[in-house]
JSON list of C-alpha atoms in Angstrom, two decimals:
[
{"chain": "A", "resi": 599, "resn": "LEU", "atom": "CA", "xyz": [-12.88, -59.62, -16.53]},
{"chain": "A", "resi": 600, "resn": "ASN", "atom": "CA", "xyz": [-15.31, -61.41, -18.59]},
{"chain": "A", "resi": 601, "resn": "SER", "atom": "CA", "xyz": [-18.17, -58.75, -18.25]},
{"chain": "A", "resi": 602, "resn": "ALA", "atom": "CA", "xyz": [-14.44, -56.36, -19.14]},
{"chain": "A", "resi": 603, "resn": "LEU", "atom": "CA", "xyz": [-13.77, -58.43, -22.06]},
{"chain": "A", "resi": 604, "resn": "ASP", "atom": "CA", "xyz": [-17.62, -58.85, -23.71]},
{"chain": "A", "resi": 605, "resn": "LYS", "atom": "CA", "xyz": [-17.83, -54.83, -23.28]},
{"chain": "A", "resi": 606, "resn": "MET", "atom": "CA", "xyz": [-14.68, -55.26, -25.58]},
{"chain": "A", "resi": 607, "resn": "VAL", "atom": "CA", "xyz": [-15.45, -56.84, -28.04]},
{"chain": "A", "resi": 608, "resn": "ASP", "atom": "CA", "xyz": [-19.25, -55.73, -28.00]},
{"chain": "A", "resi": 609, "resn": "ASP", "atom": "CA", "xyz": [-17.64, -52.17, -29.13]},
{"chain": "A", "resi": 610, "resn": "LEU", "atom": "CA", "xyz": [-14.80, -53.48, -32.04]},
{"chain": "A", "resi": 611, "resn": "LYS", "atom": "CA", "xyz": [-17.74, -55.48, -33.77]},
{"chain": "A", "resi": 612, "resn": "ALA", "atom": "CA", "xyz": [-19.77, -52.25, -33.63]},
{"chain": "A", "resi": 613, "resn": "GLN", "atom": "CA", "xyz": [-17.43, -50.82, -35.44]},
{"chain": "A", "resi": 614, "resn": "GLY", "atom": "CA", "xyz": [-16.11, -53.71, -38.02]},
{"chain": "A", "resi": 615, "resn": "PHE", "atom": "CA", "xyz": [-13.96, -55.83, -36.96]},
{"chain": "A", "resi": 616, "resn": "ARG", "atom": "CA", "xyz": [-14.10, -59.62, -37.15]},
{"chain": "A", "resi": 617, "resn": "VAL", "atom": "CA", "xyz": [-12.97, -60.49, -32.98]},
{"chain": "A", "resi": 618, "resn": "LYS", "atom": "CA", "xyz": [-12.06, -64.18, -32.15]},
{"chain": "A", "resi": 619, "resn": "VAL", "atom": "CA", "xyz": [-11.38, -64.70, -28.14]},
{"chain": "A", "resi": 620, "resn": "ASP", "atom": "CA", "xyz": [-8.45, -67.12, -27.79]},
{"chain": "A", "resi": 621, "resn": "ASP", "atom": "CA", "xyz": [-9.64, -68.70, -24.19]},
{"chain": "A", "resi": 622, "resn": "ARG", "atom": "CA", "xyz": [-8.18, -71.30, -24.46]},
{"chain": "A", "resi": 623, "resn": "ASP", "atom": "CA", "xyz": [-6.38, -71.91, -20.91]},
{"chain": "A", "resi": 624, "resn": "PHE", "atom": "CA", "xyz": [-4.86, -75.21, -21.78]},
{"chain": "A", "resi": 625, "resn": "VAL", "atom": "CA", "xyz": [-2.58, -73.71, -24.43]},
{"chain": "A", "resi": 626, "resn": "ARG", "atom": "CA", "xyz": [0.06, -71.27, -23.06]},
{"chain": "A", "resi": 627, "resn": "ASN", "atom": "CA", "xyz": [0.57, -67.81, -24.61]},
{"chain": "A", "resi": 628, "resn": "GLY", "atom": "CA", "xyz": [3.51, -67.81, -26.42]},
{"chain": "A", "resi": 629, "resn": "ALA", "atom": "CA", "xyz": [2.02, -70.72, -28.65]},
{"chain": "A", "resi": 630, "resn": "LYS", "atom": "CA", "xyz": [-1.35, -68.85, -28.81]},
{"chain": "A", "resi": 631, "resn": "TYR", "atom": "CA", "xyz": [0.52, -65.75, -30.47]},
{"chain": "A", "resi": 632, "resn": "PHE", "atom": "CA", "xyz": [2.51, -67.39, -32.81]},
{"chain": "A", "resi": 633, "resn": "GLU", "atom": "CA", "xyz": [-0.86, -69.54, -33.67]},
{"chain": "A", "resi": 634, "resn": "TRP", "atom": "CA", "xyz": [-2.56, -66.20, -34.49]},
{"chain": "A", "resi": 635, "resn": "GLU", "atom": "CA", "xyz": [0.50, -64.44, -37.02]},
{"chain": "A", "resi": 636, "resn": "ARG", "atom": "CA", "xyz": [0.81, -67.10, -39.09]},
{"chain": "A", "resi": 637, "resn": "LYS", "atom": "CA", "xyz": [-3.34, -66.63, -39.66]},
{"chain": "A", "resi": 638, "resn": "GLY", "atom": "CA", "xyz": [-2.25, -63.68, -40.94]},
{"chain": "A", "resi": 639, "resn": "VAL", "atom": "CA", "xyz": [-4.14, -61.70, -37.81]},
{"chain": "A", "resi": 640, "resn": "PRO", "atom": "CA", "xyz": [-3.07, -57.45, -37.37]},
{"chain": "A", "resi": 641, "resn": "LEU", "atom": "CA", "xyz": [-3.25, -57.18, -34.82]},
{"chain": "A", "resi": 642, "resn": "ARG", "atom": "CA", "xyz": [-3.70, -59.62, -30.90]},
{"chain": "A", "resi": 643, "resn": "ILE", "atom": "CA", "xyz": [-5.83, -57.60, -28.23]},
{"chain": "A", "resi": 644, "resn": "GLU", "atom": "CA", "xyz": [-4.52, -59.08, -24.89]},
{"chain": "A", "resi": 645, "resn": "LEU", "atom": "CA", "xyz": [-6.26, -58.65, -22.27]},
{"chain": "A", "resi": 646, "resn": "GLY", "atom": "CA", "xyz": [-5.70, -60.11, -18.25]},
{"chain": "A", "resi": 647, "resn": "PRO", "atom": "CA", "xyz": [-7.10, -59.28, -14.46]},
{"chain": "A", "resi": 648, "resn": "ARG", "atom": "CA", "xyz": [-3.55, -56.72, -14.02]},
{"chain": "A", "resi": 649, "resn": "ASP", "atom": "CA", "xyz": [-5.36, -54.91, -16.79]},
{"chain": "A", "resi": 650, "resn": "VAL", "atom": "CA", "xyz": [-8.98, -55.29, -16.04]},
{"chain": "A", "resi": 651, "resn": "ALA", "atom": "CA", "xyz": [-7.95, -53.32, -12.35]},
{"chain": "A", "resi": 652, "resn": "ASN", "atom": "CA", "xyz": [-5.60, -50.53, -14.62]},
{"chain": "A", "resi": 653, "resn": "ASN", "atom": "CA", "xyz": [-8.61, -50.36, -16.97]},
{"chain": "A", "resi": 654, "resn": "ALA", "atom": "CA", "xyz": [-6.77, -51.23, -19.72]},
{"chain": "A", "resi": 655, "resn": "CYS", "atom": "CA", "xyz": [-5.58, -53.93, -22.67]},
{"chain": "A", "resi": 656, "resn": "VAL", "atom": "CA", "xyz": [-2.32, -54.17, -24.49]},
{"chain": "A", "resi": 657, "resn": "PHE", "atom": "CA", "xyz": [-2.17, -54.43, -27.67]},
{"chain": "A", "resi": 658, "resn": "LYS", "atom": "CA", "xyz": [0.08, -55.89, -30.76]},
{"chain": "A", "resi": 659, "resn": "TYR", "atom": "CA", "xyz": [0.02, -54.67, -34.23]},
{"chain": "A", "resi": 660, "resn": "ARG", "atom": "CA", "xyz": [2.18, -57.56, -36.81]},
{"chain": "A", "resi": 661, "resn": "ALA", "atom": "CA", "xyz": [3.35, -54.91, -39.06]},
{"chain": "A", "resi": 662, "resn": "GLY", "atom": "CA", "xyz": [3.65, -51.05, -39.50]},
{"chain": "A", "resi": 663, "resn": "GLU", "atom": "CA", "xyz": [5.58, -48.59, -37.93]},
{"chain": "A", "resi": 664, "resn": "GLY", "atom": "CA", "xyz": [5.03, -49.94, -33.46]},
{"chain": "A", "resi": 665, "resn": "SER", "atom": "CA", "xyz": [4.43, -53.65, -35.02]},
{"chain": "A", "resi": 666, "resn": "ASP", "atom": "CA", "xyz": [7.54, -54.51, -32.41]},
{"chain": "A", "resi": 667, "resn": "ASP", "atom": "CA", "xyz": [6.11, -52.34, -29.70]},
{"chain": "A", "resi": 668, "resn": "LYS", "atom": "CA", "xyz": [3.44, -53.29, -27.61]},
{"chain": "A", "resi": 669, "resn": "VAL", "atom": "CA", "xyz": [1.09, -50.21, -25.94]},
{"chain": "A", "resi": 670, "resn": "SER", "atom": "CA", "xyz": [-1.01, -50.39, -24.00]},
{"chain": "A", "resi": 671, "resn": "VAL", "atom": "CA", "xyz": [-5.00, -48.77, -24.41]},
{"chain": "A", "resi": 672, "resn": "SER", "atom": "CA", "xyz": [-7.16, -47.73, -22.59]},
{"chain": "A", "resi": 673, "resn": "LEU", "atom": "CA", "xyz": [-10.55, -50.00, -22.30]},
{"chain": "A", "resi": 674, "resn": "ASP", "atom": "CA", "xyz": [-12.73, -47.45, -23.50]},
{"chain": "A", "resi": 675, "resn": "GLU", "atom": "CA", "xyz": [-10.74, -46.39, -26.32]},
{"chain": "A", "resi": 676, "resn": "VAL", "atom": "CA", "xyz": [-9.95, -50.15, -27.11]},
{"chain": "A", "resi": 677, "resn": "ALA", "atom": "CA", "xyz": [-13.04, -49.28, -30.51]},
{"chain": "A", "resi": 678, "resn": "ASP", "atom": "CA", "xyz": [-12.09, -46.29, -31.82]},
{"chain": "A", "resi": 679, "resn": "GLN", "atom": "CA", "xyz": [-7.84, -47.01, -30.96]},
{"chain": "A", "resi": 680, "resn": "ALA", "atom": "CA", "xyz": [-7.78, -50.23, -33.14]},
{"chain": "A", "resi": 681, "resn": "LYS", "atom": "CA", "xyz": [-9.37, -48.34, -35.64]},
{"chain": "A", "resi": 682, "resn": "ALA", "atom": "CA", "xyz": [-6.57, -46.02, -36.25]},
{"chain": "A", "resi": 683, "resn": "GLY", "atom": "CA", "xyz": [-3.92, -48.25, -35.39]},
{"chain": "A", "resi": 684, "resn": "LEU", "atom": "CA", "xyz": [-5.31, -50.83, -38.56]},
{"chain": "A", "resi": 685, "resn": "ASP", "atom": "CA", "xyz": [-6.50, -47.79, -40.42]},
{"chain": "A", "resi": 686, "resn": "ALA", "atom": "CA", "xyz": [-2.07, -46.47, -40.02]},
{"chain": "A", "resi": 687, "resn": "MET", "atom": "CA", "xyz": [-1.30, -50.01, -40.34]},
{"chain": "A", "resi": 688, "resn": "GLN", "atom": "CA", "xyz": [-2.58, -50.45, -43.80]},
{"chain": "A", "resi": 689, "resn": "ALA", "atom": "CA", "xyz": [-1.84, -47.24, -44.95]},
{"chain": "A", "resi": 690, "resn": "SER", "atom": "CA", "xyz": [2.62, -48.16, -44.20]},
{"chain": "A", "resi": 691, "resn": "LEU", "atom": "CA", "xyz": [1.63, -51.12, -45.56]},
{"chain": "A", "resi": 692, "resn": "PHE", "atom": "CA", "xyz": [0.09, -49.81, -48.48]},
{"chain": "A", "resi": 693, "resn": "GLY", "atom": "CA", "xyz": [2.82, -47.67, -49.34]},
{"chain": "A", "resi": 694, "resn": "ALA", "atom": "CA", "xyz": [5.56, -49.62, -49.07]},
{"chain": "A", "resi": 695, "resn": "ALA", "atom": "CA", "xyz": [4.12, -51.80, -51.78]},
{"chain": "A", "resi": 696, "resn": "LYS", "atom": "CA", "xyz": [3.58, -48.25, -53.87]},
{"chain": "A", "resi": 697, "resn": "GLU", "atom": "CA", "xyz": [6.83, -48.24, -53.28]},
{"chain": "A", "resi": 698, "resn": "ARG", "atom": "CA", "xyz": [9.37, -51.17, -54.06]},
{"chain": "A", "resi": 699, "resn": "LEU", "atom": "CA", "xyz": [6.40, -50.94, -57.19]},
{"chain": "A", "resi": 700, "resn": "ASP", "atom": "CA", "xyz": [7.44, -47.54, -58.11]},
{"chain": "A", "resi": 701, "resn": "THR", "atom": "CA", "xyz": [11.78, -48.37, -58.10]},
{"chain": "A", "resi": 702, "resn": "GLY", "atom": "CA", "xyz": [10.67, -52.07, -59.31]},
{"chain": "A", "resi": 703, "resn": "VAL", "atom": "CA", "xyz": [9.48, -51.02, -63.12]},
{"chain": "A", "resi": 704, "resn": "ALA", "atom": "CA", "xyz": [12.43, -50.69, -65.55]},
{"chain": "A", "resi": 705, "resn": "THR", "atom": "CA", "xyz": [11.38, -48.30, -68.93]},
{"chain": "A", "resi": 706, "resn": "GLY", "atom": "CA", "xyz": [13.08, -47.77, -72.07]},
{"chain": "A", "resi": 707, "resn": "VAL", "atom": "CA", "xyz": [15.41, -50.54, -71.62]},
{"chain": "A", "resi": 708, "resn": "THR", "atom": "CA", "xyz": [15.57, -53.44, -75.10]},
{"chain": "A", "resi": 709, "resn": "TYR", "atom": "CA", "xyz": [14.71, -57.21, -75.59]},
{"chain": "A", "resi": 710, "resn": "ASP", "atom": "CA", "xyz": [18.55, -57.85, -74.88]},
{"chain": "A", "resi": 711, "resn": "GLU", "atom": "CA", "xyz": [19.28, -55.87, -71.73]},
{"chain": "A", "resi": 712, "resn": "MET", "atom": "CA", "xyz": [15.01, -57.27, -70.29]},
{"chain": "A", "resi": 713, "resn": "LYS", "atom": "CA", "xyz": [16.89, -60.85, -70.95]},
{"chain": "A", "resi": 714, "resn": "THR", "atom": "CA", "xyz": [19.73, -60.33, -69.43]},
{"chain": "A", "resi": 715, "resn": "ALA", "atom": "CA", "xyz": [18.87, -58.86, -65.93]},
{"chain": "A", "resi": 716, "resn": "LEU", "atom": "CA", "xyz": [16.16, -62.16, -65.45]},
{"chain": "A", "resi": 717, "resn": "GLU", "atom": "CA", "xyz": [19.11, -64.76, -66.46]},
{"chain": "A", "resi": 718, "resn": "GLY", "atom": "CA", "xyz": [20.79, -63.54, -63.75]},
{"chain": "A", "resi": 719, "resn": "ASP", "atom": "CA", "xyz": [18.40, -62.70, -61.76]},
{"chain": "A", "resi": 720, "resn": "GLU", "atom": "CA", "xyz": [17.89, -65.46, -58.66]},
{"chain": "A", "resi": 721, "resn": "ALA", "atom": "CA", "xyz": [14.19, -65.60, -57.37]},
{"chain": "A", "resi": 722, "resn": "SER", "atom": "CA", "xyz": [14.32, -62.80, -54.90]},
{"chain": "A", "resi": 723, "resn": "ALA", "atom": "CA", "xyz": [18.43, -61.91, -54.59]},
{"chain": "A", "resi": 724, "resn": "TYR", "atom": "CA", "xyz": [18.48, -60.01, -57.83]},
{"chain": "A", "resi": 725, "resn": "PRO", "atom": "CA", "xyz": [18.42, -56.52, -56.93]},
{"chain": "A", "resi": 726, "resn": "GLY", "atom": "CA", "xyz": [17.02, -54.96, -59.55]},
{"chain": "A", "resi": 727, "resn": "SER", "atom": "CA", "xyz": [13.85, -54.23, -61.11]},
{"chain": "A", "resi": 728, "resn": "GLY", "atom": "CA", "xyz": [11.11, -56.84, -61.80]},
{"chain": "A", "resi": 729, "resn": "LEU", "atom": "CA", "xyz": [9.53, -55.55, -64.24]},
{"chain": "A", "resi": 730, "resn": "TYR", "atom": "CA", "xyz": [9.90, -54.06, -67.22]},
{"chain": "A", "resi": 731, "resn": "LEU", "atom": "CA", "xyz": [7.72, -51.81, -68.60]},
{"chain": "A", "resi": 732, "resn": "VAL", "atom": "CA", "xyz": [7.86, -51.90, -72.85]},
{"chain": "A", "resi": 733, "resn": "PRO", "atom": "CA", "xyz": [6.88, -50.80, -75.94]},
{"chain": "A", "resi": 734, "resn": "TRP", "atom": "CA", "xyz": [4.89, -54.17, -77.27]},
{"chain": "A", "resi": 735, "resn": "LYS", "atom": "CA", "xyz": [2.86, -54.99, -80.73]},
{"chain": "A", "resi": 736, "resn": "CYS", "atom": "CA", "xyz": [-0.26, -56.96, -79.12]},
{"chain": "A", "resi": 737, "resn": "ASP", "atom": "CA", "xyz": [1.17, -60.94, -80.55]},
{"chain": "A", "resi": 738, "resn": "ALA", "atom": "CA", "xyz": [0.85, -64.28, -79.53]},
{"chain": "A", "resi": 739, "resn": "GLU", "atom": "CA", "xyz": [3.96, -65.74, -80.39]},
{"chain": "A", "resi": 740, "resn": "ASN", "atom": "CA", "xyz": [6.39, -63.42, -80.58]},
{"chain": "A", "resi": 741, "resn": "GLU", "atom": "CA", "xyz": [5.09, -63.34, -76.67]},
{"chain": "A", "resi": 742, "resn": "ASP", "atom": "CA", "xyz": [5.06, -67.57, -76.52]},
{"chain": "A", "resi": 743, "resn": "LYS", "atom": "CA", "xyz": [9.31, -66.69, -78.09]},
{"chain": "A", "resi": 744, "resn": "ILE", "atom": "CA", "xyz": [9.95, -64.58, -75.04]},
{"chain": "A", "resi": 745, "resn": "LYS", "atom": "CA", "xyz": [7.82, -67.12, -72.73]},
{"chain": "A", "resi": 746, "resn": "THR", "atom": "CA", "xyz": [10.29, -70.03, -74.09]},
{"chain": "A", "resi": 747, "resn": "GLU", "atom": "CA", "xyz": [13.89, -67.62, -74.06]},
{"chain": "A", "resi": 748, "resn": "CYS", "atom": "CA", "xyz": [13.69, -65.71, -70.94]},
{"chain": "A", "resi": 749, "resn": "LYS", "atom": "CA", "xyz": [11.15, -67.06, -68.50]},
{"chain": "A", "resi": 750, "resn": "ALA", "atom": "CA", "xyz": [9.21, -63.69, -68.48]},
{"chain": "A", "resi": 751, "resn": "THR", "atom": "CA", "xyz": [5.62, -63.18, -69.27]},
{"chain": "A", "resi": 752, "resn": "ILE", "atom": "CA", "xyz": [3.24, -60.00, -69.96]},
{"chain": "A", "resi": 753, "resn": "ARG", "atom": "CA", "xyz": [2.34, -58.88, -66.39]},
{"chain": "A", "resi": 754, "resn": "CYS", "atom": "CA", "xyz": [-0.80, -56.55, -67.28]},
{"chain": "A", "resi": 755, "resn": "TYR", "atom": "CA", "xyz": [-1.13, -53.42, -69.45]},
{"chain": "A", "resi": 756, "resn": "PRO", "atom": "CA", "xyz": [-1.26, -50.95, -66.48]},
{"chain": "A", "resi": 757, "resn": "LEU", "atom": "CA", "xyz": [-4.52, -48.85, -67.70]},
{"chain": "A", "resi": 758, "resn": "ASP", "atom": "CA", "xyz": [-2.45, -45.74, -66.72]},
{"chain": "A", "resi": 759, "resn": "ALA", "atom": "CA", "xyz": [0.17, -46.32, -69.24]},
{"chain": "A", "resi": 760, "resn": "ASN", "atom": "CA", "xyz": [-2.15, -47.19, -71.69]},
{"chain": "A", "resi": 761, "resn": "GLU", "atom": "CA", "xyz": [-4.24, -44.25, -72.15]},
{"chain": "A", "resi": 762, "resn": "GLU", "atom": "CA", "xyz": [-4.83, -43.20, -75.98]},
{"chain": "A", "resi": 763, "resn": "GLY", "atom": "CA", "xyz": [-1.88, -42.08, -77.21]},
{"chain": "A", "resi": 764, "resn": "LEU", "atom": "CA", "xyz": [1.26, -43.17, -75.13]},
{"chain": "A", "resi": 765, "resn": "HIS", "atom": "CA", "xyz": [2.71, -46.17, -77.32]},
{"chain": "A", "resi": 766, "resn": "GLU", "atom": "CA", "xyz": [2.46, -43.75, -80.52]},
{"chain": "A", "resi": 767, "resn": "GLY", "atom": "CA", "xyz": [5.25, -43.08, -82.31]},
{"chain": "A", "resi": 768, "resn": "LYS", "atom": "CA", "xyz": [7.00, -46.86, -80.61]},
{"chain": "A", "resi": 769, "resn": "LYS", "atom": "CA", "xyz": [8.29, -49.66, -81.56]},
{"chain": "A", "resi": 770, "resn": "CYS", "atom": "CA", "xyz": [7.62, -52.93, -80.29]},
{"chain": "A", "resi": 771, "resn": "PHE", "atom": "CA", "xyz": [11.08, -53.68, -77.92]},
{"chain": "A", "resi": 772, "resn": "TYR", "atom": "CA", "xyz": [10.30, -57.23, -79.89]},
{"chain": "A", "resi": 773, "resn": "SER", "atom": "CA", "xyz": [10.09, -56.91, -83.29]},
{"chain": "A", "resi": 774, "resn": "GLY", "atom": "CA", "xyz": [10.97, -53.76, -84.41]},
{"chain": "A", "resi": 775, "resn": "ASP", "atom": "CA", "xyz": [6.90, -53.33, -85.16]},
{"chain": "A", "resi": 776, "resn": "ASP", "atom": "CA", "xyz": [4.67, -49.87, -83.85]},
{"chain": "A", "resi": 777, "resn": "ALA", "atom": "CA", "xyz": [3.28, -50.97, -80.70]},
{"chain": "A", "resi": 778, "resn": "THR", "atom": "CA", "xyz": [-0.48, -51.07, -79.73]},
{"chain": "A", "resi": 779, "resn": "HIS", "atom": "CA", "xyz": [0.55, -51.56, -76.33]},
{"chain": "A", "resi": 780, "resn": "MET", "atom": "CA", "xyz": [2.99, -50.54, -73.01]},
{"chain": "A", "resi": 781, "resn": "ALA", "atom": "CA", "xyz": [3.00, -54.05, -71.70]},
{"chain": "A", "resi": 782, "resn": "LEU", "atom": "CA", "xyz": [4.41, -54.78, -68.12]},
{"chain": "A", "resi": 783, "resn": "PHE", "atom": "CA", "xyz": [6.81, -58.21, -68.53]},
{"chain": "A", "resi": 784, "resn": "GLY", "atom": "CA", "xyz": [8.64, -59.58, -65.79]},
{"chain": "A", "resi": 785, "resn": "ARG", "atom": "CA", "xyz": [8.93, -63.46, -63.96]},
{"chain": "A", "resi": 786, "resn": "ALA", "atom": "CA", "xyz": [6.85, -65.06, -61.29]},
{"chain": "A", "resi": 787, "resn": "PHE", "atom": "CA", "xyz": [7.76, -66.90, -58.80]}
]
């Protein structure tokens, strides 16, 4: 068991992974699993005497597709399978986050529409978009008024929405003056 474990750890470290072996025998497995999942460890690898006899170990991913299942992996393929699985998990999480962002940004709204929507918002219970990409004239005084009136602030000036000329010809959604930027407004929770 120890030689198989040492080889597996060496293979994983050679791929650039940080590895922590939890060999505490005074803590039950379920408590260990919960502790490491709570810490955010993306991949748990289980290895026991029966696994070594079968030349396999068990992978349990924390998130992504197939995260509800345990997967049996050959000890010879541990490092390659870990890399492939973690890359797939990262791609899945990134894709889901990008989709949420793409569908969660409202454009072409007026200040009153944004204010009404945000006032009806209760943290994460609001079913609509939580971010508003709007034409904006840089004005700290108006920004403070918006923050006071509806608790929204400028989250950022998106680079892709602020390419030269994109805001030209548009009026600020708050003041009605010529816009200087496209700004992303929203609430911080």
